C-alpha positions as semicolon CSV with decimal commas, in nm:
position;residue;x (nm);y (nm);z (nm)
1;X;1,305;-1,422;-1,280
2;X;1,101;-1,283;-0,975
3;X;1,198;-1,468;-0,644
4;X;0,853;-1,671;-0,580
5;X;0,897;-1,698;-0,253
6;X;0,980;-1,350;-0,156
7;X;0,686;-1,235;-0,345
8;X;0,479;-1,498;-0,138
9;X;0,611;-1,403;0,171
10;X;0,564;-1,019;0,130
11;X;0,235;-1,065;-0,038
12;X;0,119;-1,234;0,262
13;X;0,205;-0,950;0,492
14;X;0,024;-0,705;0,238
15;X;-0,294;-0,957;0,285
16;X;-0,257;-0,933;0,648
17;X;-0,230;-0,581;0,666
18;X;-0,547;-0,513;0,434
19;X;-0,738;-0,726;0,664
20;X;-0,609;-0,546;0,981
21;X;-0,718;-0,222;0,778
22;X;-1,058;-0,356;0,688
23;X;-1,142;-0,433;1,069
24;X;-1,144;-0,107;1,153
25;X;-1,330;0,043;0,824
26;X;-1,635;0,059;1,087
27;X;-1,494;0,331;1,294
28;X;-1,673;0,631;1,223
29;X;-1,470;1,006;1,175
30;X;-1,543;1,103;1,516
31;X;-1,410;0,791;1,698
32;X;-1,117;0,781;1,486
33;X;-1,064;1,201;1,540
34;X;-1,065;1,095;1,981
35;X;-0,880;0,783;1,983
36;X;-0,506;0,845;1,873
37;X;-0,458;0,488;1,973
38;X;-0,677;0,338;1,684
39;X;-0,569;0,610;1,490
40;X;-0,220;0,538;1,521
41;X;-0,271;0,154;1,478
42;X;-0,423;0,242;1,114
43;X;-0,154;0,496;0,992
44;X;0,117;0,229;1,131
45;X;-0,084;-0,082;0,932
46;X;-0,105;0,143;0,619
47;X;0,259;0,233;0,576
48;X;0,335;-0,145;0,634
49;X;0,073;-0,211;0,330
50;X;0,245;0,043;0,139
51;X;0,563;-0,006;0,206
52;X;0,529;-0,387;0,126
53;X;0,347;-0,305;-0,224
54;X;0,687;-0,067;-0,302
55;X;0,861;-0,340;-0,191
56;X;0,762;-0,595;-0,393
57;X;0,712;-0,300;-0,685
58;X;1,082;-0,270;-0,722
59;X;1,122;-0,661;-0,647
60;X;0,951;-0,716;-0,981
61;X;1,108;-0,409;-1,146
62;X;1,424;-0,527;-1,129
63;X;1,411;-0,897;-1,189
64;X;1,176;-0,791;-1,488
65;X;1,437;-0,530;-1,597
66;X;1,234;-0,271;-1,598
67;X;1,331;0,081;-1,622
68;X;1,405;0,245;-1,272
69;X;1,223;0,453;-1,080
70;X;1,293;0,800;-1,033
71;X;1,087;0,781;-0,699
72;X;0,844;0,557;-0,502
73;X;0,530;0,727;-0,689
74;X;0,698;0,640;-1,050
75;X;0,783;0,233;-0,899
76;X;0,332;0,238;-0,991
77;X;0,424;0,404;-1,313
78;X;0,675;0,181;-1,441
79;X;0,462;-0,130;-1,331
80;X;0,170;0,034;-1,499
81;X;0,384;0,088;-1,833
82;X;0,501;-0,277;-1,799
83;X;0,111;-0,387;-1,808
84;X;0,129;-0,522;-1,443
85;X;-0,130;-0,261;-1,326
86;X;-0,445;-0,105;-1,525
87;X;-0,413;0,242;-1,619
88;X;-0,720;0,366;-1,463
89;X;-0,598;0,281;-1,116
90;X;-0,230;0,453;-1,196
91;X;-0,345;0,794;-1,012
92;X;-0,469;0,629;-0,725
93;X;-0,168;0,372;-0,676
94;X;0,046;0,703;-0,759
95;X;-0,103;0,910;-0,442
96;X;-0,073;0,558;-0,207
97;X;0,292;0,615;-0,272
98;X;0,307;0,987;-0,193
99;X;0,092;0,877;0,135
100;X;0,396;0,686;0,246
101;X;0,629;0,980;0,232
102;X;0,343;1,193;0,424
103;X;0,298;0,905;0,710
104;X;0,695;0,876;0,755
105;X;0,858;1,227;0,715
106;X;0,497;1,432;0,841
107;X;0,344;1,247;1,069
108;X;0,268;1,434;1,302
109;X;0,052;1,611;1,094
110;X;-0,129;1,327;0,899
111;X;-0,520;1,498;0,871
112;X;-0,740;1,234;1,053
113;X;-0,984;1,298;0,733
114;X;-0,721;1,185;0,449
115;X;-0,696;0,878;0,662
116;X;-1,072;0,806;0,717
117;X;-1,084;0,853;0,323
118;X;-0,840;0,578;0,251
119;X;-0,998;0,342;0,533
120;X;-1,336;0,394;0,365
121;X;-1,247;0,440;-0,023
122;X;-0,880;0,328;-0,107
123;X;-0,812;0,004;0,029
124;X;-0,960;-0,158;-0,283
125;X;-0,575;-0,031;-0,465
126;X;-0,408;-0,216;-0,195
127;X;-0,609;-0,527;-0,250
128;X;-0,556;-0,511;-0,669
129;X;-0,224;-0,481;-0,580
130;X;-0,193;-0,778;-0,411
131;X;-0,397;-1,001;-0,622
132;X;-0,187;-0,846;-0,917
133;X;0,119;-1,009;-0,788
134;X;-0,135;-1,360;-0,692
135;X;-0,236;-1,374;-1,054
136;X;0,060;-1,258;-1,249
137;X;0,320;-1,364;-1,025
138;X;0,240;-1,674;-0,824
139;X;-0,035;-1,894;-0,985
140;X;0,100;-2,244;-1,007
């Protein structure tokens, strides 16, 4: 059985951080291009995001039992396989994974466009992450 309140605690931080993330989805390219401080402050907020949905990935994986993960990309694929996520998100939640390996062994060469891209298109993943865990995980 999952621990509920781990779950509830981590799934907090992951609503936090998506919030964070969504204040700044107004910057524009240019702004975030010129200001390495605001740029920073989003690649920092979106490895905590990811890192907290891997987190609580394995979390459920192994108090479900699940098979393990070869690698953080696969902890999506064996949540997918388990029915906790919907298949037509899989490649998406897949390359969020990857991104975390690219923000913490390349950073200093994250492109300032990838990261405008997931500030503008991707943070809808994060967000069905975290109201997967609300709904399957810790409804009342």
């Amino acid at each position: 059985m999952v621990d509920r309140e781990l779950l509830r605690e981590k799934c907090k931080l992951l609503t936090e951080y998506i919030t964070d993330l969504e204040e700044q989805s107004h910057i524009s390219l240019k702004e975030l291009k010129q200001n390495k401080m605001i740029r920073r402050y989003i690649e920092r907020t979106l490895h905590l995001a990811v890192e907290a949905c891997l987190d609580i990935g394995n979390h459920i994986i192994a108090d479900s039992q699940l098979r393990e993960p070869q690698d953080y990309k696969d902890i999506m694929v064996v949540l997918t396989e388990a029915g906790y996520l919907p298949p037509a998100r899989l490649e998406n939640l897949k390359k969020m994974a990857q991104f975390r390996n690219v923000i913490v062994h390349d950073y200093a060469r994250i492109d300032p466009e990838i990261l405008y891209g997931i500030l503008r298109n991707n943070l809808g993943d994060l967000r069905l992450f975290a109201g997967m865990v609300r709904d399957m995980f810790l409804r009342e």
